[in-house]
CSV table of C-alpha atoms and ligand atoms in Angstrom, one decimal:
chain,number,residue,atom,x,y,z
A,1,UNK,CA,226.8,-37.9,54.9
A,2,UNK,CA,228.3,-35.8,52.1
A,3,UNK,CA,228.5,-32.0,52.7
A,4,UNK,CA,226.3,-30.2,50.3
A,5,UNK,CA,224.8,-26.8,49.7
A,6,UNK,CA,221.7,-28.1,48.4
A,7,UNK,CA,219.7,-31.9,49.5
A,8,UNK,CA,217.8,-33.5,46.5
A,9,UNK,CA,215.3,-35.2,48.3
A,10,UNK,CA,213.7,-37.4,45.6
A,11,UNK,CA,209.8,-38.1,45.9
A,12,UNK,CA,208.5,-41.7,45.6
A,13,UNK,CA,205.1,-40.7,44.5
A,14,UNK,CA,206.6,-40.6,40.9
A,15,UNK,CA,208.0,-44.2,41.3
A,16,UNK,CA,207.0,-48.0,41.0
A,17,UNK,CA,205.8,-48.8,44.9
A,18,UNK,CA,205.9,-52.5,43.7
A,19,UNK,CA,209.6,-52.3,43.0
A,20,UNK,CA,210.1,-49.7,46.5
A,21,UNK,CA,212.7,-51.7,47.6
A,22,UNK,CA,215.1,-51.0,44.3
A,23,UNK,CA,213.9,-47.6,44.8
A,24,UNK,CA,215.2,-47.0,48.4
A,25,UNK,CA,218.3,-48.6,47.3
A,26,UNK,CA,218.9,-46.6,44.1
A,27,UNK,CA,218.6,-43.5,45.9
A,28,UNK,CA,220.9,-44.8,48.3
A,29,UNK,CA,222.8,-45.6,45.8
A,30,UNK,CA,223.4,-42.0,44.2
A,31,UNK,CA,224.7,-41.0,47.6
A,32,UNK,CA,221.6,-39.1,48.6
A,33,UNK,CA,220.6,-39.1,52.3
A,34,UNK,CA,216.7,-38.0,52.0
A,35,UNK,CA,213.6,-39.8,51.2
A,36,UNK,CA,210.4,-37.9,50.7
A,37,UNK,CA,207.5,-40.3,51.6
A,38,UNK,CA,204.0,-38.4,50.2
A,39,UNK,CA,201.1,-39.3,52.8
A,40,UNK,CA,197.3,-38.6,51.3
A,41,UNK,CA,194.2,-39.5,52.9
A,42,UNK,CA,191.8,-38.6,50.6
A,43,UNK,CA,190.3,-35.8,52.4
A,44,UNK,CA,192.9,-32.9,52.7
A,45,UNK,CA,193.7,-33.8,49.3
A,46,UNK,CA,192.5,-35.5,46.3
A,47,UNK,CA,194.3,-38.8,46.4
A,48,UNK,CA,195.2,-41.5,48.3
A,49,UNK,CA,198.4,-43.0,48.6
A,50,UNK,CA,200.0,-45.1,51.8
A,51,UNK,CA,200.1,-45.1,55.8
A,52,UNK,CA,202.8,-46.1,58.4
A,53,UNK,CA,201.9,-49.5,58.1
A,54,UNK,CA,203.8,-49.1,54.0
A,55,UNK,CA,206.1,-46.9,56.4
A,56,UNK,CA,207.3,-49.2,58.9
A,57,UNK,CA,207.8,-51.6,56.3
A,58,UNK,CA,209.7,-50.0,53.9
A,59,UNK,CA,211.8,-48.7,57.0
A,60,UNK,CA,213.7,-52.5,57.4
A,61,UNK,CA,215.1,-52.0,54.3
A,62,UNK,CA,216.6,-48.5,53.9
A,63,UNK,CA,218.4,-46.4,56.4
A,64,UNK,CA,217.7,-43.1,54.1
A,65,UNK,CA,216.2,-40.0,56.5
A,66,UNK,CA,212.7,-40.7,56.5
A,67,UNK,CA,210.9,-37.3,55.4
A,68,UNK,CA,207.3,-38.2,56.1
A,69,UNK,CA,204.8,-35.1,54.5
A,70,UNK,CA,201.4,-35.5,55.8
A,71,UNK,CA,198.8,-34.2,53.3
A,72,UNK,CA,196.4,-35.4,55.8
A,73,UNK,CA,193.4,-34.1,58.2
A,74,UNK,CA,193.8,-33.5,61.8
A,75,UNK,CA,197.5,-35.6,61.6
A,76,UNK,CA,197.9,-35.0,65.4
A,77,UNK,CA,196.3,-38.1,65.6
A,78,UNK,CA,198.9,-40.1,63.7
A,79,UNK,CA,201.9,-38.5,64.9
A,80,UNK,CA,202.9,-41.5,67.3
A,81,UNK,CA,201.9,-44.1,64.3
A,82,UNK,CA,204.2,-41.8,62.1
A,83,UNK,CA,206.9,-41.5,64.2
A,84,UNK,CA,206.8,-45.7,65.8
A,85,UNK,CA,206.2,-46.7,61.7
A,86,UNK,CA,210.3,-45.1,61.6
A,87,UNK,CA,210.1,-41.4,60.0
A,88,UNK,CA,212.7,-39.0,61.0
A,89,UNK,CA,210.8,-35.7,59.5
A,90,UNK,CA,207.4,-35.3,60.1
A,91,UNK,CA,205.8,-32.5,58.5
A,92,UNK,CA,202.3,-31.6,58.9
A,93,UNK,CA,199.8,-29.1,56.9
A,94,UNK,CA,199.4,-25.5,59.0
A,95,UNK,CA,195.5,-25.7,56.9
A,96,UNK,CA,194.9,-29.3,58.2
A,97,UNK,CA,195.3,-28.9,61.8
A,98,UNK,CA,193.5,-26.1,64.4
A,99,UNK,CA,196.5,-26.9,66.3
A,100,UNK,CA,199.2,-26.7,64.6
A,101,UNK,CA,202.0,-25.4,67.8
A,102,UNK,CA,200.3,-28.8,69.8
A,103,UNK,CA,201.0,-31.1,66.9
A,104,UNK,CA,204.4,-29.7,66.0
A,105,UNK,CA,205.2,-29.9,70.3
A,106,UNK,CA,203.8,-34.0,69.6
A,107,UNK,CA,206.7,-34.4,66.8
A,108,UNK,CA,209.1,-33.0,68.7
A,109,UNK,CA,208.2,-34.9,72.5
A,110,UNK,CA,208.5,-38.1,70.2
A,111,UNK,CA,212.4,-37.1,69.6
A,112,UNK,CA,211.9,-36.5,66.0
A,113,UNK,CA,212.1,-33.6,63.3
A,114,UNK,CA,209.2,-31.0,63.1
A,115,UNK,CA,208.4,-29.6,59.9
A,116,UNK,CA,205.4,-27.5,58.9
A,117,UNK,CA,203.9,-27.4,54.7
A,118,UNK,CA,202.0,-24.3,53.7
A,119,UNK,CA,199.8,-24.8,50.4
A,120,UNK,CA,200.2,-21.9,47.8
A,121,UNK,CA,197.1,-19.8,49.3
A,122,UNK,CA,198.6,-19.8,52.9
A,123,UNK,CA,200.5,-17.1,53.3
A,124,UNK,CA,203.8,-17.2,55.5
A,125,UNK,CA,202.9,-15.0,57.9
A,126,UNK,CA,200.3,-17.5,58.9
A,127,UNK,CA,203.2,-20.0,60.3
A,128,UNK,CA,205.3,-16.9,61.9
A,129,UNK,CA,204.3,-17.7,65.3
A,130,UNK,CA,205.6,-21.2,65.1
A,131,UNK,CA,209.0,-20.6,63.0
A,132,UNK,CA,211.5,-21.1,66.3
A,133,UNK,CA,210.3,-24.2,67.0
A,134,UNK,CA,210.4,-26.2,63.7
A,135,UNK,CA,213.3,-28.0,61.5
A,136,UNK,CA,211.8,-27.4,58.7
A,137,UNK,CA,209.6,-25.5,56.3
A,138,UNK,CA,207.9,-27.1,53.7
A,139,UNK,CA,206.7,-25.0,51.0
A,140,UNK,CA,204.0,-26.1,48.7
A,141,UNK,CA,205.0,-25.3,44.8
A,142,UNK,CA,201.8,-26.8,43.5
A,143,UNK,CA,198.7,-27.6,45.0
A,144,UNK,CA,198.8,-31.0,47.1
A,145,UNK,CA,197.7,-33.6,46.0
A,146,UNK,CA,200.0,-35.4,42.3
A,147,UNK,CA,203.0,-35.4,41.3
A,148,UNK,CA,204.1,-33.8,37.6
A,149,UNK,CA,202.6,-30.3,38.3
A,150,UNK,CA,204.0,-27.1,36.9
A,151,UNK,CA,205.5,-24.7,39.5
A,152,UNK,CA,204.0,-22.1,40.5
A,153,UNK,CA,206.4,-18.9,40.6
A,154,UNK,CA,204.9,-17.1,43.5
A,155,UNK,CA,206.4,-19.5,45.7
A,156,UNK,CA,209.9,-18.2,45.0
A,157,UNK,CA,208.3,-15.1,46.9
A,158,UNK,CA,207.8,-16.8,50.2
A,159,UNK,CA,211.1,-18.9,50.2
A,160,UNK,CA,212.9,-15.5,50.3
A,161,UNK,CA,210.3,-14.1,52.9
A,162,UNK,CA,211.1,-17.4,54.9
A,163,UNK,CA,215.1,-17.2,54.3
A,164,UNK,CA,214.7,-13.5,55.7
A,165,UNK,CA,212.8,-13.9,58.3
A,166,UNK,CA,215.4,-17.1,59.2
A,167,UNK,CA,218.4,-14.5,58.9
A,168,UNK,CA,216.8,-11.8,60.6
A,169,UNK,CA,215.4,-13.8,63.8
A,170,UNK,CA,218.1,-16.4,63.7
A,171,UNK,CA,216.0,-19.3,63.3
A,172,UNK,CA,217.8,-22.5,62.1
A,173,UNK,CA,215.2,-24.9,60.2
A,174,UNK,CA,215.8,-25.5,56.5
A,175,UNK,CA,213.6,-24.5,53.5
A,176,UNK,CA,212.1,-27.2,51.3
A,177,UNK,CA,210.2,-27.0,48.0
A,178,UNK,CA,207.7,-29.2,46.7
A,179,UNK,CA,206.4,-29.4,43.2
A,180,UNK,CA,207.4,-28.9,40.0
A,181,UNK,CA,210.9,-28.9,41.0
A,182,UNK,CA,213.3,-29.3,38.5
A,183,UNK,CA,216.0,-28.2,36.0
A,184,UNK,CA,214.7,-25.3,34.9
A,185,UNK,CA,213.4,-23.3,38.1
A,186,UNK,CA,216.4,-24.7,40.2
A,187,UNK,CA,218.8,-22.0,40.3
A,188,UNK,CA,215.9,-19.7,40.8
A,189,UNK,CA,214.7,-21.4,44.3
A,190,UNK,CA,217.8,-21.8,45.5
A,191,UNK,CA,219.0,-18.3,45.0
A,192,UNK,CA,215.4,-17.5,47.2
A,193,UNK,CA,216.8,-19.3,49.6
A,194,UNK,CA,215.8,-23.1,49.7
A,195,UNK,CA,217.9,-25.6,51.4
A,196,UNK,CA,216.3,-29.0,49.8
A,197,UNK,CA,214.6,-29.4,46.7
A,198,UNK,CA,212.1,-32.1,46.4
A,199,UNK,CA,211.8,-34.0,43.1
A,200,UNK,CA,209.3,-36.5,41.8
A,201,UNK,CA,208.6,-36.8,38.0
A,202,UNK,CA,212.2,-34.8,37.3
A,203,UNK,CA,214.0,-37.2,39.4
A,204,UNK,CA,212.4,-40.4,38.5
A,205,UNK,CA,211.6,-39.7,34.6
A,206,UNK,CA,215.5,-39.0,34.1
A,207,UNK,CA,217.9,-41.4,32.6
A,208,UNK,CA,220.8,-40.3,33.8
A,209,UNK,CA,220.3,-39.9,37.1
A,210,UNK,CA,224.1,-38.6,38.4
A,211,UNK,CA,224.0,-36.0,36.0
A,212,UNK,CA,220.8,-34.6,37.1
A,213,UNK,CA,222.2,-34.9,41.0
A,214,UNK,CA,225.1,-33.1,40.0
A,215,UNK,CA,223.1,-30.4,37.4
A,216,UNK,CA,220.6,-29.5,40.6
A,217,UNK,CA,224.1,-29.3,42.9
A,218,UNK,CA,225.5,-27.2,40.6
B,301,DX5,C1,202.6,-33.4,45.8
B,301,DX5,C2,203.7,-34.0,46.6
B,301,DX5,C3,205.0,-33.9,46.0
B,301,DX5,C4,205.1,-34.6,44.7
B,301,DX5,C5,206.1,-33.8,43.9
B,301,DX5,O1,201.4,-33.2,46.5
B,301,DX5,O2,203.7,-33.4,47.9
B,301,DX5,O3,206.0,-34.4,46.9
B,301,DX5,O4,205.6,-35.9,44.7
B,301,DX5,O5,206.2,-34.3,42.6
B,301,DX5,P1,206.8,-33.4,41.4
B,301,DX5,O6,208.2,-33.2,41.7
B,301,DX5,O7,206.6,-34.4,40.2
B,301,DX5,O8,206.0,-32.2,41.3
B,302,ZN,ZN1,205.5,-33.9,49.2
């Protein structure tokens, strides 16, 4: 893997899923290491989209890091479909689960990364009790739910809440953003404090897709 300050970690929601395979391999082709699979159920938010079955699948074909966010109720259930299906990240809602320190434990027993996604209304001192034990932090930038939302500037708030509670505590997982994420707000989120910036419509509706790697690197 290369060394980089910052991961773009590109969001297939924004792209073909009849043509997935071309996908996988042009992100692997641009020398990125992430893949940001978007799991809806219908419930927890207002879409559907795909389930480890697409998962497990799509997993023959790519040996990106599977970054599996679960925008799905109760996901303790699916954890061990999730993880057999071949996702390396698994990152589940703190507002869809009552449990969330048994369900991020689950990911973990099954030998793979634990991350944990607040929506913009949850607060970050509702995850505080669980921050030494996960990978990663997932903070929602739009409501869950579609791609090609605008960003919402309050999150910039809790990445550097997150980043200083990190520093201060020593914790070691990694800040992601979600939503909205793009050219214009990128400096900003990563001077907060974020680690890997998740990109659907910015990534996928650009042309030249090098120079917007190397832009967001810059
Ligand atoms: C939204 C998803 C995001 C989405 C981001 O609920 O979690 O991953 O694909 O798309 P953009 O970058 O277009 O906002
Ligand atoms: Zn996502």
């Amino acid at each position: 893997m290369k060394e980089r300050s910052v991961l773009i970690n590109p969001s297939i929601l924004a792209s073909d899923f009849s043509d997935i395979r071309s996908t996988l391999e042009l992100i692997s082709s641009l020398d990125l290491d992430y893949v940001h699979l978007d799991v809806m159920d219908g419930s927890f938010v207002p879409n559907i989209t795909f389930g480890p079955k697409f998962i497990k699948d799509i997993r023959k074909h790519s040996d990106l890091v599977f970054d599996a966010h679960l925008m799905i109720e109760n996901p303790e259930k699916y954890v061990s479909a999730f993880s057999s299906a071949g996702c390396d990240i698994i990152t589940v809602h703190k507002e869809a689960t009552r449990h969330l320190n048994r369900v991020l434990n689950a990911i973990k027993e099954e030998g793979k990364e634990a991350g944990v996604a607040i929506n913009p209304s949850t607060s970050v001192v509702e995850i505080e009790n669980d921050l030494s034990l996960v990978d990663y932090v997932l903070v929602m930038s739009v409501n869950p739910g579609f791609g090609g939302q605008a960003f919402i500037p309050q999150s910039l708030k809790k990445i550097k809440q997150l980043d200083e509670i990190r520093e201060s505590e020593g914790y070691e997982f990694r800040i992601m953003v979600d939503g909205g994420v793009g050219l214009r707000n990128h400096h900003a989120i990563r001077e907060a404090g974020a680690d890997i910036l998740i990109c659907g419509e910015a990534f996928f509706r650009c042309e030249d897709k090098s120079a917007f790697i190397e832009e967001m690197e810059s």
